[in-house]
Amino acid sequence: MAIAIAGALADAHEHGLVHRDIKPSNILLSEDSQPKVTDVGLALLDDGNANLTREGALAGTPAYISPEQILAPHEVDGRTDVYSLGVVLYQMLTGQLPFQGVARMMLLAVLHKDPPPLRQYNDEIPRDVETIVLKAMSKDPDRRYETADAMANDLQRWVDGKPIHARPVGRLERFSRWWKRNPGIAKLSATVAALLIVMTFGSVFAALNLSAAQDRTEAERDRALSFLESLISEVQSQSANDKDFAASQFARAMLDISRQGLYEIVDRKDDQGRLDLSIAIVNAKLCHALLLDNDLERLKIHFEETHQLVQELGGENSEQWPVVELCIEMKEMESHYFSLRQQPERSKDSLHDALSVAKKAHQRWPDNFDAHLAVARVQEAIFSNSATGQNTPDDATETLTTLKELRQTDPRNENAIGLLIQTHLGIATSALENNDDSTALASYQTIIEHYDSLDEHSLVGRHLGPAVLSAHHNSGQVYERLGDKENALRHYQDFMNFQSSRYNYFQLSEMQDLQRYIDKSKKRLDDNLLE
């Protein structure tokens, strides 16, 4: 059937006609079960004129539409029909659409996400057939079959038992395409791309010589430490700020490789039994990764080892800021650990210990911005962490005072802006609980304004997506309760726009309910009937 449909499309394309709406309901079967392509109401002629479409209107059905048809529906060629036929064949083989949901979310997925492999739904689908379908559905038109005839010919080659021309996308190329569609991962890419190349030619451990003899040189060990430290730091940072990445097989593979490499390194000492700062730092990053993965048993083991390393380096009395910084971070991790263990008092004590160390460090190094930032970070954690009990205005005031001092030194520092946003989110939450609408609205407005000052691809910004969504959504609710319909709708619409374009956080059902609410409210706004 797909071969016959592709042949019909090839004939239309030869006559200068691009269908633009290939989908099952536009493919009818004759009495002898031969497929017939019908309904050319959206067809585009080769002179750029289209039937029944307006400039700026979306032509086509979202579930089957090609990426370029979304962006420039009047500038497509026959390869857009090849993509749509790929979707139809995908559905014929799996019983599933590659992208599902409301129209807005499907269009975003078509632009930015790869379709799940067909064999994920049915492992009996031949790999060559899967390869043909995924080639037809390439997001880049230049990577698809150049013509519908070429797709038909490859399908016929498979039917005839001949080798197909299409080739499956390799691991490295798949990551490269994903990378290009996600510019916010640029900082991670250099390190990981190097690792992927290493993985292509052999074991990462062989490449890093992690399993070499005990007498390997200190330089070799330091190079391996530096590589893995950089890798695990970047993977951890990206995972903390990008839920899609954190859930990906790629992220899990990188963390596993990093952990195994770190086990090889941290379990070995050189001939003199020397404990240096680099081992302590890498082991601390391993603790961060284990905490991120909620692996509390292994975390406890490595936490104790890291604590011992830090103490042997001088602990909080060390003359080196990086050592003292590790002490603060270890106390923060300890607090998080106790919180996960449902021990709120111990969690609270650990945070106050961390604050004490940070304040002493800032007194010793008053010009060290990172030491001052550590004070603000722990103050914010004490204020916002639910394990510390009821938030108090004094906690917020102390945090805001420190952040004001930091921003006088470096007003563009993203970490300080992030802490400011998180603090105001806590202030707004407490204000709503106390029916203080004006304070809540002021804090939400501060969140929105400071978020807008961040770079569009900032990892800090991605991490703060839920705070901005809450600011828009809750502001809408407050304004609605106060009877200010226009501001309520403005914030609800901003919430929807932000959710769809920059941060996929809320459940699809919640989004649909809110969209219906917005649509209905807009229609009834003039009638003073906002519900």
Short mmCIF file of C-alpha atoms in Angstrom, two decimals:
data_model
loop_
_atom_site.label_atom_id
_atom_site.label_comp_id
_atom_site.label_asym_id
_atom_site.label_seq_id
_atom_site.Cartn_x
_atom_site.Cartn_y
_atom_site.Cartn_z
CA MET A 1 0.00 0.00 0.00
CA ALA A 2 2.76 2.45 0.89
CA ILE A 3 4.48 1.75 -2.43
CA ALA A 4 1.25 2.53 -4.31
CA ILE A 5 0.62 5.72 -2.30
CA ALA A 6 4.20 6.87 -2.88
CA GLY A 7 3.73 6.23 -6.62
CA ALA A 8 0.58 8.38 -6.67
CA LEU A 9 2.39 11.18 -4.86
CA ALA A 10 5.33 10.95 -7.25
CA ASP A 11 2.93 11.41 -10.17
CA ALA A 12 1.34 14.45 -8.48
CA HIS A 13 4.76 15.96 -7.78
CA GLU A 14 5.79 15.48 -11.42
CA HIS A 15 2.76 17.59 -12.36
CA GLY A 16 3.72 20.36 -9.93
CA LEU A 17 1.24 19.47 -7.18
CA VAL A 18 2.19 19.10 -3.48
CA HIS A 19 -0.67 17.54 -1.52
CA ARG A 20 0.22 18.88 2.01
CA ASP A 21 -2.44 16.81 3.83
CA ILE A 22 -1.51 13.15 3.49
CA LYS A 23 -3.28 11.21 6.26
CA PRO A 24 -5.34 8.00 6.53
CA SER A 25 -8.70 9.72 6.01
CA ASN A 26 -7.44 11.09 2.67
CA ILE A 27 -6.43 7.63 1.44
CA LEU A 28 -9.41 5.55 0.26
CA LEU A 29 -9.49 1.90 -0.80
CA SER A 30 -11.08 0.75 -4.02
CA GLU A 31 -13.15 -2.44 -4.25
CA ASP A 32 -9.99 -4.38 -5.08
CA SER A 33 -8.20 -2.85 -2.03
CA GLN A 34 -6.03 -0.46 -4.03
CA PRO A 35 -5.24 2.79 -2.19
CA LYS A 36 -6.34 6.05 -3.81
CA VAL A 37 -5.06 9.47 -2.68
CA THR A 38 -7.95 11.92 -2.42
CA ASP A 39 -8.82 15.45 -1.24
CA VAL A 40 -6.41 17.95 -2.77
CA GLY A 41 -8.13 20.88 -1.05
CA LEU A 42 -4.84 21.98 0.56
CA ALA A 43 -2.67 21.24 -2.46
CA LEU A 44 0.09 23.70 -3.34
CA LEU A 45 0.86 24.36 -6.99
CA ASP A 46 4.40 24.88 -8.15
CA ASP A 47 3.66 28.59 -8.68
CA GLY A 48 3.16 28.99 -4.90
CA ASN A 49 -0.66 29.33 -5.09
CA ALA A 50 -2.66 27.21 -2.67
CA ASN A 51 -6.31 26.31 -2.44
CA LEU A 52 -8.34 27.10 0.68
CA THR A 53 -5.45 28.47 2.78
CA ARG A 54 -4.77 31.96 4.03
CA GLU A 55 -1.33 33.50 4.40
CA GLY A 56 -0.19 32.73 7.95
CA ALA A 57 -2.70 29.88 8.41
CA LEU A 58 -1.53 26.38 9.24
CA ALA A 59 -2.01 24.02 6.30
CA GLY A 60 -2.30 20.35 7.12
CA THR A 61 -3.16 18.06 10.02
CA PRO A 62 -0.87 18.45 13.08
CA ALA A 63 -0.28 14.72 13.63
CA TYR A 64 0.99 14.26 10.05
CA ILE A 65 2.49 17.64 9.21
CA SER A 66 6.20 18.10 8.43
CA PRO A 67 8.43 20.54 10.36
CA GLU A 68 8.91 22.85 7.37
CA GLN A 69 5.16 22.89 6.74
CA ILE A 70 4.68 24.38 10.22
CA LEU A 71 7.26 27.10 9.65
CA ALA A 72 6.62 27.97 5.99
CA PRO A 73 3.54 26.19 4.61
CA HIS A 74 3.68 28.08 1.28
CA GLU A 75 7.32 27.19 0.59
CA VAL A 76 7.29 23.38 0.81
CA ASP A 77 8.02 20.83 -1.91
CA GLY A 78 7.25 17.15 -2.45
CA ARG A 79 9.44 16.10 0.48
CA THR A 80 6.74 17.34 2.87
CA ASP A 81 4.43 14.64 1.45
CA VAL A 82 7.23 12.09 1.89
CA TYR A 83 7.34 13.03 5.60
CA SER A 84 3.55 12.68 5.96
CA LEU A 85 3.59 9.32 4.21
CA GLY A 86 6.30 8.26 6.65
CA VAL A 87 3.94 9.12 9.52
CA VAL A 88 1.09 7.16 7.88
CA LEU A 89 3.34 4.13 7.44
CA TYR A 90 4.56 4.53 11.03
CA GLN A 91 0.94 4.38 12.21
CA MET A 92 0.11 1.43 9.92
CA LEU A 93 3.01 -0.57 11.38
CA THR A 94 2.70 0.31 15.07
CA GLY A 95 -0.92 1.35 15.59
CA GLN A 96 0.47 4.55 17.18
CA LEU A 97 1.10 8.10 16.04
CA PRO A 98 4.72 9.19 16.58
CA PHE A 99 3.58 12.36 18.37
CA GLN A 100 0.37 12.68 20.36
CA GLY A 101 -1.51 15.27 22.44
CA VAL A 102 -3.21 18.58 21.78
CA ALA A 103 -2.31 20.37 18.55
CA ARG A 104 0.07 22.86 20.16
CA MET A 105 2.09 20.14 21.87
CA MET A 106 2.16 17.94 18.76
CA LEU A 107 3.53 20.80 16.66
CA LEU A 108 6.27 21.45 19.21
CA ALA A 109 7.15 17.74 19.21
CA VAL A 110 7.28 17.65 15.40
CA LEU A 111 9.75 20.54 15.48
CA HIS A 112 11.96 19.43 18.36
CA LYS A 113 11.64 15.72 19.20
CA ASP A 114 12.60 12.53 17.39
CA PRO A 115 9.86 9.92 16.94
CA PRO A 116 10.18 6.81 19.13
CA PRO A 117 11.70 3.86 17.20
CA LEU A 118 9.01 1.70 15.65
CA ARG A 119 10.46 -1.45 17.19
CA GLN A 120 9.78 0.04 20.59
CA TYR A 121 6.10 -0.76 19.91
CA ASN A 122 6.63 -3.99 17.97
CA ASP A 123 10.01 -5.72 17.86
CA GLU A 124 8.83 -7.90 14.95
CA ILE A 125 8.97 -4.92 12.58
CA PRO A 126 12.01 -5.52 10.30
CA ARG A 127 14.89 -3.15 10.99
CA ASP A 128 15.14 -2.17 7.31
CA VAL A 129 11.47 -1.14 7.28
CA GLU A 130 12.02 0.91 10.45
CA THR A 131 15.02 2.54 8.77
CA ILE A 132 12.96 3.47 5.71
CA VAL A 133 10.18 5.03 7.80
CA LEU A 134 12.55 7.05 10.00
CA LYS A 135 14.45 8.30 6.95
CA ALA A 136 11.16 9.48 5.42
CA MET A 137 10.40 11.27 8.72
CA SER A 138 13.76 13.07 9.06
CA LYS A 139 13.23 16.59 10.37
CA ASP A 140 15.72 17.96 7.84
CA PRO A 141 14.17 17.64 4.34
CA ASP A 142 17.65 17.13 2.87
CA ARG A 143 17.99 13.90 4.91
CA ARG A 144 14.72 12.44 3.65
CA TYR A 145 14.14 10.62 0.41
CA GLU A 146 14.61 13.22 -2.30
CA THR A 147 11.39 12.11 -4.03
CA ALA A 148 8.38 9.91 -3.32
CA ASP A 149 9.67 7.66 -6.12
CA ALA A 150 12.90 7.12 -4.19
CA MET A 151 10.93 6.05 -1.12
CA ALA A 152 8.78 3.71 -3.23
CA ASN A 153 11.90 2.19 -4.79
CA ASP A 154 13.49 1.52 -1.37
CA LEU A 155 10.29 -0.11 -0.13
CA GLN A 156 10.20 -2.25 -3.29
CA ARG A 157 13.84 -3.27 -2.75
CA TRP A 158 12.91 -4.55 0.71
CA VAL A 159 9.88 -6.44 -0.69
CA ASP A 160 12.19 -8.01 -3.30
CA GLY A 161 14.72 -9.04 -0.65
CA LYS A 162 17.37 -6.60 -1.88
CA PRO A 163 19.52 -4.29 0.28
CA ILE A 164 17.86 -0.93 0.88
CA HIS A 165 19.62 2.37 0.20
CA ALA A 166 18.64 4.01 3.51
CA ARG A 167 21.01 3.65 6.44
CA PRO A 168 20.03 3.75 10.13
CA VAL A 169 21.07 6.84 12.07
CA GLY A 170 24.09 6.06 14.22
CA ARG A 171 24.47 6.93 17.90
CA LEU A 172 26.88 9.78 17.24
CA GLU A 173 24.76 11.29 14.46
CA ARG A 174 21.59 10.98 16.54
CA PHE A 175 23.26 12.85 19.39
CA SER A 176 24.60 15.46 16.94
CA ARG A 177 21.11 16.18 15.60
CA TRP A 178 19.70 16.38 19.14
CA TRP A 179 22.53 18.71 20.11
CA LYS A 180 21.73 21.11 17.24
CA ARG A 181 18.09 21.27 18.30
CA ASN A 182 19.09 21.97 21.94
CA PRO A 183 21.63 24.84 21.95
CA GLY A 184 21.43 25.11 25.72
CA ILE A 185 23.57 21.98 25.97
CA ALA A 186 26.50 23.59 24.13
CA LYS A 187 28.67 23.67 27.27
CA LEU A 188 28.18 19.96 27.78
CA SER A 189 28.72 19.02 24.17
CA ALA A 190 32.48 19.49 23.84
CA THR A 191 33.21 17.10 26.68
CA VAL A 192 30.57 14.54 25.74
CA ALA A 193 31.31 14.62 22.01
CA ALA A 194 34.91 13.73 22.83
CA LEU A 195 33.69 10.88 25.01
CA LEU A 196 31.38 9.60 22.27
CA ILE A 197 34.28 9.48 19.83
CA VAL A 198 36.27 7.51 22.37
CA MET A 199 33.32 5.16 22.88
CA THR A 200 33.06 4.64 19.12
CA PHE A 201 36.58 3.23 18.88
CA GLY A 202 36.74 1.29 22.10
CA SER A 203 36.20 1.21 25.81
CA VAL A 204 36.32 4.54 27.58
CA PHE A 205 38.29 2.91 30.34
CA ALA A 206 40.90 1.61 27.95
CA ALA A 207 41.15 5.08 26.39
CA LEU A 208 41.59 6.74 29.77
CA ASN A 209 43.90 3.98 30.98
CA LEU A 210 41.85 3.69 34.17
CA SER A 211 42.68 0.01 34.45
CA ALA A 212 46.42 0.54 34.04
CA ALA A 213 48.93 -0.80 36.51
CA GLN A 214 49.31 0.67 39.97
CA ASP A 215 52.53 2.40 38.95
CA ARG A 216 50.92 4.73 36.39
CA THR A 217 52.23 8.26 36.60
CA GLU A 218 50.63 11.03 38.60
CA ALA A 219 50.14 12.99 35.37
CA GLU A 220 48.11 10.14 33.86
CA ARG A 221 45.94 9.95 36.96
CA ASP A 222 45.41 13.72 37.00
CA ARG A 223 44.37 13.73 33.34
CA ALA A 224 41.81 11.01 34.01
CA LEU A 225 40.58 12.85 37.09
CA SER A 226 40.26 16.12 35.18
CA PHE A 227 38.36 14.47 32.34
CA LEU A 228 35.88 12.66 34.57
CA GLU A 229 35.48 15.63 36.90
CA SER A 230 34.52 17.82 33.94
CA LEU A 231 32.21 15.20 32.50
CA ILE A 232 30.27 14.42 35.66
CA SER A 233 30.01 18.12 36.53
CA GLU A 234 28.50 19.01 33.16
CA VAL A 235 26.15 16.02 33.07
CA GLN A 236 24.99 16.79 36.60
CA SER A 237 24.46 20.46 35.78
CA GLN A 238 22.49 19.70 32.62
CA SER A 239 20.44 17.00 34.36
CA ALA A 240 19.50 19.33 37.21
CA ASN A 241 18.18 21.94 34.77
CA ASP A 242 16.68 19.81 32.01
CA LYS A 243 14.21 17.08 32.97
CA ASP A 244 14.14 15.64 29.47
CA PHE A 245 17.91 15.26 29.49
CA ALA A 246 17.97 13.84 33.02
CA ALA A 247 15.49 11.14 31.97
CA SER A 248 17.38 10.25 28.79
CA GLN A 249 19.34 7.05 28.28
CA PHE A 250 22.26 9.21 27.26
CA ALA A 251 22.42 10.96 30.64
CA ARG A 252 22.18 7.67 32.50
CA ALA A 253 24.95 6.17 30.37
CA MET A 254 27.23 9.13 31.02
CA LEU A 255 26.64 8.94 34.77
CA ASP A 256 27.31 5.22 34.81
CA ILE A 257 30.55 5.63 32.88
CA SER A 258 31.60 8.50 35.12
CA ARG A 259 30.86 6.56 38.30
CA GLN A 260 32.77 3.49 37.17
CA GLY A 261 35.72 5.65 36.22
CA LEU A 262 35.60 7.43 39.55
CA TYR A 263 35.48 4.15 41.43
CA GLU A 264 38.66 3.14 39.60
CA ILE A 265 40.36 6.37 40.63
CA VAL A 266 39.14 7.12 44.15
CA ASP A 267 39.77 3.56 45.33
CA ARG A 268 43.45 3.83 44.45
CA LYS A 269 46.15 5.80 46.22
CA ASP A 270 49.58 6.54 44.88
CA ASP A 271 52.69 5.03 46.47
CA GLN A 272 52.89 7.70 49.17
CA GLY A 273 49.19 7.44 50.05
CA ARG A 274 48.85 11.12 49.14
CA LEU A 275 45.31 12.58 49.43
CA ASP A 276 45.00 15.61 47.21
CA LEU A 277 42.28 18.13 46.55
CA SER A 278 41.47 16.79 43.09
CA ILE A 279 40.42 13.39 44.51
CA ALA A 280 38.24 15.08 47.13
CA ILE A 281 36.55 17.29 44.50
CA VAL A 282 35.83 14.39 42.15
CA ASN A 283 34.53 12.23 44.97
CA ALA A 284 32.25 15.07 46.08
CA LYS A 285 30.87 15.30 42.55
CA LEU A 286 30.22 11.58 42.68
CA CYS A 287 28.21 12.20 45.86
CA HIS A 288 26.20 14.85 43.99
CA ALA A 289 25.47 12.37 41.20
CA LEU A 290 24.39 9.67 43.63
CA LEU A 291 22.16 12.15 45.45
CA LEU A 292 20.62 13.16 42.11
CA ASP A 293 19.96 9.47 41.41
CA ASN A 294 18.52 8.95 44.93
CA ASP A 295 21.07 6.18 45.55
CA LEU A 296 21.25 6.85 49.30
CA GLU A 297 23.12 3.71 50.34
CA ARG A 298 26.05 4.30 48.00
CA LEU A 299 25.85 8.01 48.78
CA LYS A 300 26.41 7.32 52.47
CA ILE A 301 29.55 5.30 51.75
CA HIS A 302 31.13 7.90 49.47
CA PHE A 303 29.98 10.78 51.63
CA GLU A 304 31.88 9.39 54.61
CA GLU A 305 34.99 8.88 52.48
CA THR A 306 34.76 12.41 51.08
CA HIS A 307 34.28 13.85 54.56
CA GLN A 308 37.46 12.10 55.71
CA LEU A 309 39.38 13.42 52.69
CA VAL A 310 38.22 16.98 53.35
CA GLN A 311 39.17 16.78 57.02
CA GLU A 312 42.66 15.55 56.16
CA LEU A 313 43.00 18.57 53.88
CA GLY A 314 42.24 20.91 56.81
CA GLY A 315 38.45 21.04 56.77
CA GLU A 316 36.78 24.37 57.46
CA ASN A 317 40.05 25.71 58.93
CA SER A 318 41.96 25.13 55.72
CA GLU A 319 43.78 28.09 54.16
CA GLN A 320 42.39 27.06 50.75
CA TRP A 321 38.92 28.34 49.81
CA PRO A 322 38.15 25.25 47.62
CA VAL A 323 38.57 23.01 50.67
CA VAL A 324 36.27 25.20 52.79
CA GLU A 325 33.82 25.33 49.90
CA LEU A 326 33.74 21.53 49.92
CA CYS A 327 32.94 21.63 53.65
CA ILE A 328 29.93 23.85 52.95
CA GLU A 329 28.74 21.69 50.07
CA MET A 330 29.09 18.54 52.17
CA LYS A 331 26.91 20.09 54.88
CA GLU A 332 24.31 21.01 52.26
CA MET A 333 24.34 17.48 50.87
CA GLU A 334 24.04 16.14 54.39
CA SER A 335 20.94 18.27 54.89
CA HIS A 336 19.43 16.95 51.67
CA TYR A 337 20.25 13.38 52.71
CA PHE A 338 18.54 13.77 56.10
CA SER A 339 15.55 15.37 54.40
CA LEU A 340 15.18 12.34 52.10
CA ARG A 341 15.51 10.14 55.18
CA GLN A 342 12.59 11.98 56.81
CA GLN A 343 14.78 13.49 59.54
CA PRO A 344 13.83 17.20 59.37
CA GLU A 345 15.58 18.32 62.56
CA ARG A 346 18.91 16.85 61.51
CA SER A 347 18.42 18.38 58.06
CA LYS A 348 17.85 21.77 59.65
CA ASP A 349 20.93 21.44 61.88
CA SER A 350 23.12 20.59 58.89
CA LEU A 351 21.97 23.71 57.04
CA HIS A 352 22.72 25.93 60.03
CA ASP A 353 26.15 24.32 60.31
CA ALA A 354 26.73 25.08 56.64
CA LEU A 355 25.69 28.70 57.19
CA SER A 356 28.12 29.06 60.09
CA VAL A 357 31.02 27.77 57.97
CA ALA A 358 30.02 30.01 55.05
CA LYS A 359 29.83 33.14 57.18
CA LYS A 360 33.25 32.46 58.72
CA ALA A 361 34.67 31.92 55.24
CA HIS A 362 33.22 35.23 54.04
CA GLN A 363 34.81 36.98 57.03
CA ARG A 364 38.18 35.43 56.16
CA TRP A 365 37.89 36.22 52.44
CA PRO A 366 35.61 39.30 52.21
CA ASP A 367 36.50 39.88 48.55
CA ASN A 368 35.76 36.30 47.50
CA PHE A 369 32.45 36.48 45.59
CA ASP A 370 31.91 32.70 45.74
CA ALA A 371 32.26 32.68 49.53
CA HIS A 372 29.68 35.47 49.79
CA LEU A 373 27.43 33.62 47.33
CA ALA A 374 27.67 30.48 49.50
CA VAL A 375 26.26 32.48 52.41
CA ALA A 376 23.26 33.54 50.31
CA ARG A 377 22.75 30.02 48.97
CA VAL A 378 22.54 28.47 52.42
CA GLN A 379 20.37 31.31 53.73
CA GLU A 380 17.93 30.72 50.88
CA ALA A 381 17.93 26.98 51.59
CA ILE A 382 17.11 27.62 55.24
CA PHE A 383 14.27 29.91 54.22
CA SER A 384 12.74 27.72 51.51
CA ASN A 385 13.54 24.17 52.62
CA SER A 386 10.38 22.64 54.02
CA ALA A 387 12.47 20.57 56.41
CA THR A 388 13.36 23.70 58.39
CA GLY A 389 9.80 24.29 59.53
CA GLN A 390 7.75 27.47 59.21
CA ASN A 391 9.39 30.20 57.16
CA THR A 392 9.96 33.47 58.99
CA PRO A 393 10.22 37.03 57.63
CA ASP A 394 13.64 37.35 59.27
CA ASP A 395 14.96 34.47 57.19
CA ALA A 396 13.83 36.17 53.98
CA THR A 397 15.14 39.58 55.05
CA GLU A 398 18.57 38.16 55.84
CA THR A 399 18.73 36.38 52.49
CA LEU A 400 17.59 39.43 50.51
CA THR A 401 20.15 41.63 52.30
CA THR A 402 22.97 39.28 51.30
CA LEU A 403 21.69 39.08 47.73
CA LYS A 404 21.50 42.87 47.52
CA GLU A 405 25.17 43.06 48.51
CA LEU A 406 26.08 40.44 45.92
CA ARG A 407 24.20 42.19 43.14
CA GLN A 408 25.97 45.44 43.93
CA THR A 409 29.21 43.60 43.20
CA ASP A 410 27.97 41.69 40.13
CA PRO A 411 24.42 42.65 39.05
CA ARG A 412 24.43 40.15 36.14
CA ASN A 413 25.50 37.09 38.09
CA GLU A 414 23.03 34.36 37.16
CA ASN A 415 23.45 32.35 40.34
CA ALA A 416 22.60 35.38 42.46
CA ILE A 417 19.57 36.12 40.26
CA GLY A 418 18.47 32.51 40.62
CA LEU A 419 18.67 32.70 44.41
CA LEU A 420 16.71 35.96 44.34
CA ILE A 421 13.94 34.32 42.31
CA GLN A 422 13.79 31.30 44.62
CA THR A 423 13.63 33.54 47.68
CA HIS A 424 10.76 35.59 46.27
CA LEU A 425 8.92 32.39 45.40
CA GLY A 426 9.08 31.44 49.09
CA ILE A 427 7.96 34.94 50.10
CA ALA A 428 5.00 34.78 47.72
CA THR A 429 3.99 31.32 48.94
CA SER A 430 4.00 32.47 52.57
CA ALA A 431 2.11 35.65 51.64
CA LEU A 432 -0.66 33.68 49.95
CA GLU A 433 -0.98 31.45 53.01
CA ASN A 434 -1.47 34.64 55.07
CA ASN A 435 -3.94 36.19 52.56
CA ASP A 436 -1.43 38.97 51.74
CA ASP A 437 -2.24 39.36 48.04
CA SER A 438 -0.24 42.57 47.48
CA THR A 439 3.03 41.03 48.79
CA ALA A 440 2.46 37.88 46.76
CA LEU A 441 1.82 39.83 43.54
CA ALA A 442 4.89 42.02 44.12
CA SER A 443 7.11 38.96 44.62
CA TYR A 444 5.68 37.21 41.56
CA GLN A 445 6.36 40.32 39.49
CA THR A 446 9.94 40.38 40.77
CA ILE A 447 10.34 36.74 39.72
CA ILE A 448 9.10 37.46 36.19
CA GLU A 449 11.24 40.58 35.74
CA HIS A 450 14.46 38.97 36.94
CA TYR A 451 13.88 35.81 34.94
CA ASP A 452 13.54 37.93 31.80
CA SER A 453 17.01 39.34 32.48
CA LEU A 454 18.61 35.90 32.12
CA ASP A 455 20.10 34.64 28.88
CA GLU A 456 17.60 32.64 26.83
CA HIS A 457 19.78 29.50 26.91
CA SER A 458 20.86 29.83 30.52
CA LEU A 459 20.92 26.53 32.42
CA VAL A 460 20.06 28.52 35.55
CA GLY A 461 17.03 29.83 33.68
CA ARG A 462 15.82 26.35 32.74
CA HIS A 463 16.09 25.30 36.37
CA LEU A 464 13.84 28.23 37.35
CA GLY A 465 11.08 27.36 34.87
CA PRO A 466 8.66 26.08 37.55
CA ALA A 467 9.08 29.31 39.55
CA VAL A 468 8.10 31.43 36.54
CA LEU A 469 5.17 29.16 35.74
CA SER A 470 3.97 29.46 39.33
CA ALA A 471 4.38 33.24 39.21
CA HIS A 472 2.16 33.56 36.12
CA HIS A 473 -0.41 30.98 37.17
CA ASN A 474 -0.78 32.13 40.77
CA SER A 475 -0.84 35.80 39.74
CA GLY A 476 -3.72 34.93 37.44
CA GLN A 477 -5.59 33.31 40.32
CA VAL A 478 -5.00 36.29 42.63
CA TYR A 479 -6.13 38.81 40.01
CA GLU A 480 -9.17 36.66 39.24
CA ARG A 481 -10.09 36.58 42.92
CA LEU A 482 -9.67 40.36 43.08
CA GLY A 483 -11.95 40.84 40.06
CA ASP A 484 -9.21 42.13 37.74
CA LYS A 485 -10.17 40.04 34.72
CA GLU A 486 -7.78 41.51 32.18
CA ASN A 487 -4.69 40.97 34.33
CA ALA A 488 -5.92 37.48 35.22
CA LEU A 489 -6.20 36.51 31.55
CA ARG A 490 -2.88 38.17 30.72
CA HIS A 491 -1.05 36.04 33.28
CA TYR A 492 -2.89 32.86 32.30
CA GLN A 493 -1.97 33.44 28.67
CA ASP A 494 1.65 34.20 29.62
CA PHE A 495 1.64 30.95 31.57
CA MET A 496 0.47 29.01 28.51
CA ASN A 497 2.95 30.70 26.19
CA PHE A 498 5.87 30.08 28.56
CA GLN A 499 4.88 26.47 29.16
CA SER A 500 4.60 25.71 25.46
CA SER A 501 7.70 27.52 24.24
CA ARG A 502 10.29 27.18 27.00
CA TYR A 503 9.49 24.69 29.71
CA ASN A 504 7.47 21.47 29.56
CA TYR A 505 6.47 21.07 33.21
CA PHE A 506 2.74 20.70 33.82
CA GLN A 507 0.74 17.62 32.90
CA LEU A 508 -1.00 17.62 29.54
CA SER A 509 -4.46 17.30 31.12
CA GLU A 510 -3.83 20.39 33.25
CA MET A 511 -2.70 22.31 30.19
CA GLN A 512 -5.80 21.31 28.26
CA ASP A 513 -8.06 22.37 31.12
CA LEU A 514 -6.33 25.74 31.39
CA GLN A 515 -6.44 26.29 27.63
CA ARG A 516 -10.19 25.62 27.62
CA TYR A 517 -10.55 28.03 30.53
CA ILE A 518 -8.63 30.74 28.67
CA ASP A 519 -10.59 30.26 25.45
CA LYS A 520 -13.91 30.41 27.28
CA SER A 521 -12.85 33.37 29.42
CA LYS A 522 -11.72 35.41 26.44
CA LYS A 523 -15.11 34.96 24.81
CA ARG A 524 -16.95 35.97 27.98
CA LEU A 525 -14.67 38.78 29.10
CA ASP A 526 -16.80 41.47 27.47
CA ASP A 527 -19.89 40.07 29.15
CA ASN A 528 -18.34 40.43 32.61
CA LEU A 529 -18.73 36.69 33.21
CA LEU A 530 -15.18 35.57 33.96
CA GLU A 531 -15.41 32.42 36.09
#
